[in-house]
XYZ file of N, CA, C and O in Angstrom:
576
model
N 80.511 85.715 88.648
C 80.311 87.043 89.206
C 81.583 87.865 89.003
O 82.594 87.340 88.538
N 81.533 89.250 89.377
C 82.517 90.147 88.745
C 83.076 90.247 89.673
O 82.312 89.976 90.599
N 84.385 90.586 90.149
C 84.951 90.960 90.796
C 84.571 92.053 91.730
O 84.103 91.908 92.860
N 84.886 93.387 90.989
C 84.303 94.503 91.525
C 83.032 95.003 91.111
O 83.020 94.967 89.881
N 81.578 95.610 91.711
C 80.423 96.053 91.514
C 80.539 96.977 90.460
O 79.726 96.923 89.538
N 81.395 97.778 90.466
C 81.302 98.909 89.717
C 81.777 98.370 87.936
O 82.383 97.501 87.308
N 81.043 99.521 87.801
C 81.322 99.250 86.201
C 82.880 100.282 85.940
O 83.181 101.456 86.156
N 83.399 99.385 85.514
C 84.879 99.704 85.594
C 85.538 99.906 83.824
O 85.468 98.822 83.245
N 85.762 100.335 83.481
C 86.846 100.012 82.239
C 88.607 99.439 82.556
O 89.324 99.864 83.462
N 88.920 98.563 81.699
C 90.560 97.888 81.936
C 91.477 98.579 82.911
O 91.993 97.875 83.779
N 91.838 100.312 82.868
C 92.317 100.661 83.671
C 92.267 101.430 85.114
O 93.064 101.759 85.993
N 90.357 101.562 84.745
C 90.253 101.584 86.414
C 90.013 100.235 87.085
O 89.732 100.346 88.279
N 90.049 99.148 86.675
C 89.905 97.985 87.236
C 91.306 97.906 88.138
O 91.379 97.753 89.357
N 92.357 98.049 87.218
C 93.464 97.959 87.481
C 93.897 98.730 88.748
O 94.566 98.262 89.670
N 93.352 100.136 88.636
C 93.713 100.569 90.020
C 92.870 100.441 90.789
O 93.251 101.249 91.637
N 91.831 99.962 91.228
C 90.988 99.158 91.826
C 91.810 98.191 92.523
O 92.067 98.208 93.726
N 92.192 97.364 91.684
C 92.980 96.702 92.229
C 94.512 96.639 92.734
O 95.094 95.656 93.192
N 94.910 97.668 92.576
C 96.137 98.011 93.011
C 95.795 98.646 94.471
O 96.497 98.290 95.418
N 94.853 99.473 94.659
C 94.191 99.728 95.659
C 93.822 98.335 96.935
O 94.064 98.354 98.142
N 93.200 97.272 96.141
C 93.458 95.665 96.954
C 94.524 95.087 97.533
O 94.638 94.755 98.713
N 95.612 94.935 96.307
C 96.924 94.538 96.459
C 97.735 95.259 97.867
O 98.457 94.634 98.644
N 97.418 96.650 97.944
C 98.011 97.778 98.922
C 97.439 97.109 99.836
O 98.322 96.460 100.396
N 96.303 96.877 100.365
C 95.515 96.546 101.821
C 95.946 95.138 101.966
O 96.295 94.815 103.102
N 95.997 94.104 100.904
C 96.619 93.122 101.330
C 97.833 92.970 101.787
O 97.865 92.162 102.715
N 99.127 93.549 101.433
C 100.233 94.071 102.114
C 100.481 94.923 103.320
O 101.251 94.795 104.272
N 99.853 95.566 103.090
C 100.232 96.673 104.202
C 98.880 96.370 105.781
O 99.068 96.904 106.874
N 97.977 95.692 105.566
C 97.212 95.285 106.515
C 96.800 93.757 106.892
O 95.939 93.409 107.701
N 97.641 92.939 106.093
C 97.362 91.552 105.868
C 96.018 90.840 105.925
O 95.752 89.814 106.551
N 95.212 91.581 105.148
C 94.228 91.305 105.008
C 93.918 90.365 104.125
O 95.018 89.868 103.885
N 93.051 89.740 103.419
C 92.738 88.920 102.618
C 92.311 89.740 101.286
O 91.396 90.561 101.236
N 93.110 89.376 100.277
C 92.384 89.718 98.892
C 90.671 90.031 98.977
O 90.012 91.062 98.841
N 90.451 89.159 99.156
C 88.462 89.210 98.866
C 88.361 90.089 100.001
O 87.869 91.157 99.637
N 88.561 90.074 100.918
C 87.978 91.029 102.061
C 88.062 92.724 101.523
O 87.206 93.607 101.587
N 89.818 92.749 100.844
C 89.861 94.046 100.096
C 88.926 94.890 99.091
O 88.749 96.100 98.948
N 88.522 94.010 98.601
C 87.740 93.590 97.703
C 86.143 94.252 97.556
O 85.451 94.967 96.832
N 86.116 93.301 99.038
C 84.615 93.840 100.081
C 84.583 95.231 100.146
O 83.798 96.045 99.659
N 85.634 95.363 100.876
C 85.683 96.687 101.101
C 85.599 97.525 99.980
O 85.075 98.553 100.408
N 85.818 97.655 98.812
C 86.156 98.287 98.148
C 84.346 98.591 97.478
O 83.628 99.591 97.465
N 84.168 97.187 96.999
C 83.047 97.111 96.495
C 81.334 98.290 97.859
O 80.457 99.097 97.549
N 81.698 97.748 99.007
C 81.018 98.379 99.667
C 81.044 99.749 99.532
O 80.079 100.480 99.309
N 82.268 100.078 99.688
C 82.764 101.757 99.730
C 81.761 102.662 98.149
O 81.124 103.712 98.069
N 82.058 101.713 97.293
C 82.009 102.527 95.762
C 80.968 101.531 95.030
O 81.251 101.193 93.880
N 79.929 101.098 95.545
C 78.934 100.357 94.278
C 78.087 101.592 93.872
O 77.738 101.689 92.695
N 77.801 102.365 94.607
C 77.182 102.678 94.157
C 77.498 104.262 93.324
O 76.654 105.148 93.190
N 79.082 104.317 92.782
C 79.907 105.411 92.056
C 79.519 105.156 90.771
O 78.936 104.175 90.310
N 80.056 106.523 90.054
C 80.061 106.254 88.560
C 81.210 106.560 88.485
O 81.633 107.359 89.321
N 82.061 106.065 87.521
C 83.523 106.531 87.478
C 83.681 106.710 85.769
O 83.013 105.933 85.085
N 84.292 107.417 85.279
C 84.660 107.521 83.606
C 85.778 106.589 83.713
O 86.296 105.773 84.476
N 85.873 107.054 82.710
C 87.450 105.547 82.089
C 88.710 106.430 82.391
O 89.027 107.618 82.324
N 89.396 104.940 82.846
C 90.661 105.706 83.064
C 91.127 106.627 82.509
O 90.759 106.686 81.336
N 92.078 107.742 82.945
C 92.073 107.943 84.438
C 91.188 108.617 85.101
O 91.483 109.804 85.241
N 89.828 108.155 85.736
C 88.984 108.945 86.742
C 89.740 109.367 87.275
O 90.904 108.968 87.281
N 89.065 110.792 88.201
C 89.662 111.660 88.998
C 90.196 111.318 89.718
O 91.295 111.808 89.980
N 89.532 110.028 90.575
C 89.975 109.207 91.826
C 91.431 108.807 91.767
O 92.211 108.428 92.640
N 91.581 109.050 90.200
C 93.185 108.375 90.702
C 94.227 109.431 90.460
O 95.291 109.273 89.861
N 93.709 110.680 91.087
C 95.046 111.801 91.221
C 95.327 111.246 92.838
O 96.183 111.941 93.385
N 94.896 110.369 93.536
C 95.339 110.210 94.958
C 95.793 108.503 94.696
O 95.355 107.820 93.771
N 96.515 108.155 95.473
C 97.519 106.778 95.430
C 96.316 105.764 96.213
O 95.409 105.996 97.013
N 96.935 104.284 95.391
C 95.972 103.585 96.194
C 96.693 103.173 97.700
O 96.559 101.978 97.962
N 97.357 103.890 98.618
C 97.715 104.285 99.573
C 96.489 105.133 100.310
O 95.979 104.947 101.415
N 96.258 105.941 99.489
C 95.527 106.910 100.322
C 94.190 106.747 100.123
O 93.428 107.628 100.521
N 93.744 105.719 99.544
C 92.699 105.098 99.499
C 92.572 104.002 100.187
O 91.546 103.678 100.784
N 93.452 103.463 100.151
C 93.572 101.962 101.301
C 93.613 102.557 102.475
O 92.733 101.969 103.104
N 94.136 103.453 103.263
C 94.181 103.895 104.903
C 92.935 103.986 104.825
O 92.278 103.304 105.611
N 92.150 104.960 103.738
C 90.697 105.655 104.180
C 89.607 104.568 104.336
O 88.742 104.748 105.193
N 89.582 103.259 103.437
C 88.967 102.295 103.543
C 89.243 101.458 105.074
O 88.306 101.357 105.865
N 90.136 101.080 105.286
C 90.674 100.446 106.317
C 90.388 101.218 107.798
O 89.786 100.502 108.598
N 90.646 102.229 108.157
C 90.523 102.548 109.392
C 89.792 103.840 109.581
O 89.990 104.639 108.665
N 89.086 104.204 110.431
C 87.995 104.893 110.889
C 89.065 106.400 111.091
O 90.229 106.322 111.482
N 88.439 107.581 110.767
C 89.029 109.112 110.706
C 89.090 108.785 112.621
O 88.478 107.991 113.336
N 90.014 109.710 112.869
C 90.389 110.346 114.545
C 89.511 110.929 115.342
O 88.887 111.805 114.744
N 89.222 110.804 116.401
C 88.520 111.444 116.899
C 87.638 112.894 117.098
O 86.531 113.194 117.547
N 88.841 113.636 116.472
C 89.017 115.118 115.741
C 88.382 115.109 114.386
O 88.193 116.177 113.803
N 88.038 113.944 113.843
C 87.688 114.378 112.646
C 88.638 114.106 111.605
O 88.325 114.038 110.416
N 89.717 113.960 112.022
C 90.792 114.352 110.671
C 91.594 112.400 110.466
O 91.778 111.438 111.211
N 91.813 112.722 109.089
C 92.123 111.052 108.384
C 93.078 110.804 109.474
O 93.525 111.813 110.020
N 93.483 109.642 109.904
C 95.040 109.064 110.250
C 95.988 109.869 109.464
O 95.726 110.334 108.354
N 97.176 110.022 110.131
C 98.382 110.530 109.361
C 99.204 109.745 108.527
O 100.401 109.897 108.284
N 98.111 108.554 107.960
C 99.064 107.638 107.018
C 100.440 108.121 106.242
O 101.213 107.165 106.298
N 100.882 108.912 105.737
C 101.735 109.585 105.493
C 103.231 109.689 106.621
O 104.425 109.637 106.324
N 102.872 109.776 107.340
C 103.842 109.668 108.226
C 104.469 108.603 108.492
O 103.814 107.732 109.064
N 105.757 108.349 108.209
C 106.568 107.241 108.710
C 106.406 106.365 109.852
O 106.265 105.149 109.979
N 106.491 107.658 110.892
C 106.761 107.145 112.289
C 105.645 107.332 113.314
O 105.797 107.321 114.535
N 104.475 107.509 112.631
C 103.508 107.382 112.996
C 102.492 106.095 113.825
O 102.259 104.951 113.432
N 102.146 106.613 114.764
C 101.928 105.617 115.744
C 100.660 105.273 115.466
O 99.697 106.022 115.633
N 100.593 103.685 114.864
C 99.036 103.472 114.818
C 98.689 102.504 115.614
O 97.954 101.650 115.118
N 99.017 102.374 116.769
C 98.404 101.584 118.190
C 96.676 102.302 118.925
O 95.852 101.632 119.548
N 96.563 103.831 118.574
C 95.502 104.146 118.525
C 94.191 103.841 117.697
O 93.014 103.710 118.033
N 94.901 103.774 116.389
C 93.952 103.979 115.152
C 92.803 102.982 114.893
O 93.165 101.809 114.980
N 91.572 103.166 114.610
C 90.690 102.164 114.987
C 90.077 101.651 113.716
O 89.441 102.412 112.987
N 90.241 100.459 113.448
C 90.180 99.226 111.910
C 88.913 99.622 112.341
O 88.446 99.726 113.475
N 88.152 99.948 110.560
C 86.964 99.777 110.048
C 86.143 98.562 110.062
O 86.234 98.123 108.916
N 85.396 97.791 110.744
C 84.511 96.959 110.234
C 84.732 96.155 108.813
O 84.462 97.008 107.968
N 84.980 95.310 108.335
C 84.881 94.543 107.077
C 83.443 94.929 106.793
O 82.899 95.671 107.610
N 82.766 94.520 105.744
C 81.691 94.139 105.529
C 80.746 92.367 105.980
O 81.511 91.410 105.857
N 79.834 92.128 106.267
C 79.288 90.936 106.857
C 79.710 90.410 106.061
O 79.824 90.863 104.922
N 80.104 89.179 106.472
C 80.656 87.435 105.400
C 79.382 87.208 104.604
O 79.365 86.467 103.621
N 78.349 87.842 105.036
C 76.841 87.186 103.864
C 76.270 88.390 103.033
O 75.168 88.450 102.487
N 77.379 89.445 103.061
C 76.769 90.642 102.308
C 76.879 90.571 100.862
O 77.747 89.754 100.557
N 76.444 91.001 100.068
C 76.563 90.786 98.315
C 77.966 91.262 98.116
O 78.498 90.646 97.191
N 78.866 92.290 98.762
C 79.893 92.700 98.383
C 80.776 91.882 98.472
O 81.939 92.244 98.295
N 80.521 90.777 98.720
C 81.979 89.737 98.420
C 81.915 88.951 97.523
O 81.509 87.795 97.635
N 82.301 89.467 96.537
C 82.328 88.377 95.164
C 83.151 87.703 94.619
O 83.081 87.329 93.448
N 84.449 87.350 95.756
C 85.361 86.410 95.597
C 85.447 85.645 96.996
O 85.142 85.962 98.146
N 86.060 84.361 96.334
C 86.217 83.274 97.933
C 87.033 83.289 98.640
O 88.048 82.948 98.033
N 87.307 83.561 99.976
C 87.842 84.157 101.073
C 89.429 83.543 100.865
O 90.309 83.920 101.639
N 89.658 82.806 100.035
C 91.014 82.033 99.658
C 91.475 82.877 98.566
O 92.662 82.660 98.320
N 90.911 83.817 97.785
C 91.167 84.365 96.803
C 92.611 85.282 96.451
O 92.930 86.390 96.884
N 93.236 84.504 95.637
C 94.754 85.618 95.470
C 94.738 86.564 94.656
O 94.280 86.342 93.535
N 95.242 87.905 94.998
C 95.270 88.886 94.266
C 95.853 88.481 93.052
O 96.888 87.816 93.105
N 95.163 88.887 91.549
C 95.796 88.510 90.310
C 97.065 89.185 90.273
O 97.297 89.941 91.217
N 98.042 89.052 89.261
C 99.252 89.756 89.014
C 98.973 91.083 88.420
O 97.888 91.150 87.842
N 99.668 92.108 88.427
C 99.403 93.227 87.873
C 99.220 92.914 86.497
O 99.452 91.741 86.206
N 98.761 93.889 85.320
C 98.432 93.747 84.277
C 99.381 93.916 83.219
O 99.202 95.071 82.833
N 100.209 93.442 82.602
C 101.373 93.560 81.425
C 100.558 94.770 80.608
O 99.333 94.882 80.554
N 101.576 95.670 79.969
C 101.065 96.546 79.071
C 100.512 97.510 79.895
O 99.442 97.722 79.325
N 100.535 98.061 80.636
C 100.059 99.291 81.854
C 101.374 99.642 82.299
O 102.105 98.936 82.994
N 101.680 101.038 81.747
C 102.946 101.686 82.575
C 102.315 102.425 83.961
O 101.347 103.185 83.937
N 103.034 102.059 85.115
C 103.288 102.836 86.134
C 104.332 104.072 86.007
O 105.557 103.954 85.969
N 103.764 105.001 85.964
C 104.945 106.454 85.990
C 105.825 106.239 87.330
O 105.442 105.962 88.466
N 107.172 106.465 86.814
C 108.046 106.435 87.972
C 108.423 105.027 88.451
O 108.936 104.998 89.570
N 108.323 104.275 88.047
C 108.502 102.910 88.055
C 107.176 101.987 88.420
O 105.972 102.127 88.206
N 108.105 100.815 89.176
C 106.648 99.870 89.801
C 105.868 100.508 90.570
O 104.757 99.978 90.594
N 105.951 101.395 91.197
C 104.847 101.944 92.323
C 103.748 101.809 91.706
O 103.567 102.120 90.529
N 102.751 101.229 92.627
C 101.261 101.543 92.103
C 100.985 103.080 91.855
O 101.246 103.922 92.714
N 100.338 103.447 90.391
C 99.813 104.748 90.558
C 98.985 104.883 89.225
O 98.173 104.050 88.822
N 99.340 106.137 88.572
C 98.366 106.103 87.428
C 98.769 105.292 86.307
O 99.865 104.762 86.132
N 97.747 105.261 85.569
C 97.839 104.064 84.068
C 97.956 104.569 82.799
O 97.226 105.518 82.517
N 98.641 104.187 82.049
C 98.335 104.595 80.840
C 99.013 103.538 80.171
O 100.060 103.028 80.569
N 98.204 103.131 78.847
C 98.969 102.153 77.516
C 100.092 102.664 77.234
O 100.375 103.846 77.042
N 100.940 101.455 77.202
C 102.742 101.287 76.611
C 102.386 100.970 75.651
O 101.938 99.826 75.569
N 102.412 101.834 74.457
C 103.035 102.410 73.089
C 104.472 101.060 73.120
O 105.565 100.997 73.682
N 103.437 99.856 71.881
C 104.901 98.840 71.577
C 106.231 99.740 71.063
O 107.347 99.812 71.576
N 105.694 100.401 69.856
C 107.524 101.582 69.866
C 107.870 102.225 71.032
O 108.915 102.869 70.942
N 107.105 102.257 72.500
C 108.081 103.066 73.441
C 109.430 102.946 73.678
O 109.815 101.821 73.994
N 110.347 103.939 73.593
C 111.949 103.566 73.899
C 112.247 102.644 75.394
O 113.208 101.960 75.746
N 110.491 103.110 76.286
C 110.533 102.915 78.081
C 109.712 101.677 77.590
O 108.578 102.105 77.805
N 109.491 100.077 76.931
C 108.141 99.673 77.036
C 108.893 98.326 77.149
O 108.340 97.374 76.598
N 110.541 98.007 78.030
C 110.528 96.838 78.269
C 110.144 96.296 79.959
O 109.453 96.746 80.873
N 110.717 95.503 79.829
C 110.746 95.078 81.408
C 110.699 95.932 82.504
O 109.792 95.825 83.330
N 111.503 96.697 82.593
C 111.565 97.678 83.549
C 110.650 98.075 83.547
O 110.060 97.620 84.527
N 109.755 99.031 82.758
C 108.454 99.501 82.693
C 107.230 99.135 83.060
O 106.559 99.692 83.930
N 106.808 97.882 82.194
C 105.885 97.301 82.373
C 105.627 96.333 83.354
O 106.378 95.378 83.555
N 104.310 96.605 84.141
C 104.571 96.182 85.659
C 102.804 95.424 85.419
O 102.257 94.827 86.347
């Protein structure tokens, strides 16, 4: 089975999953659960090939929106904010342990990022594009 539902090309997979990697860090969640989520959120999207639109926003700001329920007001969490107090903020539901959206086993480790995919601006997760083998930028440092 596939990872993610959606029909993806190489580099929206990638931020797909950079989008995972984020929720597993920053919410200690489980890879596959990220996963869930993700797949629940977007099976039923169409996305073009990298870079879909989706990825003028960070998989930051896709991971808060998946993860925790908008404010009472209506308005997202202030993920953005440093010092922002999230003792209020109320975690989204996973998806059920027997739903189709989990298509990895709850032990599942996030793969390594993908060699040959530059991140602009360094390692930060963000947009993708092929490293050009003549790039002057296409050693180590770069490629994440």
């Amino acid at each position: 089975m596939r990872e993610f539902l959606m029909d993806l090309d190489a580099g929206m997979e990638e931020f797909f999953r950079d989008i995972a990697r984020f929720m597993t860090d920053e919410f200690g969640i489980p890879y596959a659960e990220a996963v869930a989520r993700l797949n629940a959120a977007f099976e039923r999207s169409k996305f073009d090939p990298y870079p879909d639109i989706m990825c003028h926003e960070s998989p930051a700001y896709w991971g808060f929106g998946l993860y925790y329920r908008r404010l009472p007001d209506g308005s997202e969490v202030p993920w953005w904010e440093p010092d922002a107090d999230r003792s209020g903020w109320e975690i989204k539901d996973a998806p059920p342990p027997d739903a189709h959206h989990w298509t990895l086993p709850a032990d599942a480790e996030a793969p390594e990022p993908s060699p040959g995919l530059l991140r602009p601006g360094g390692p930060e997760p963000g947009l993708y594009r092929p490293v050009p083998e003549e790039a002057p930028y296409a050693g180590d440092d770069w490629n994440h």
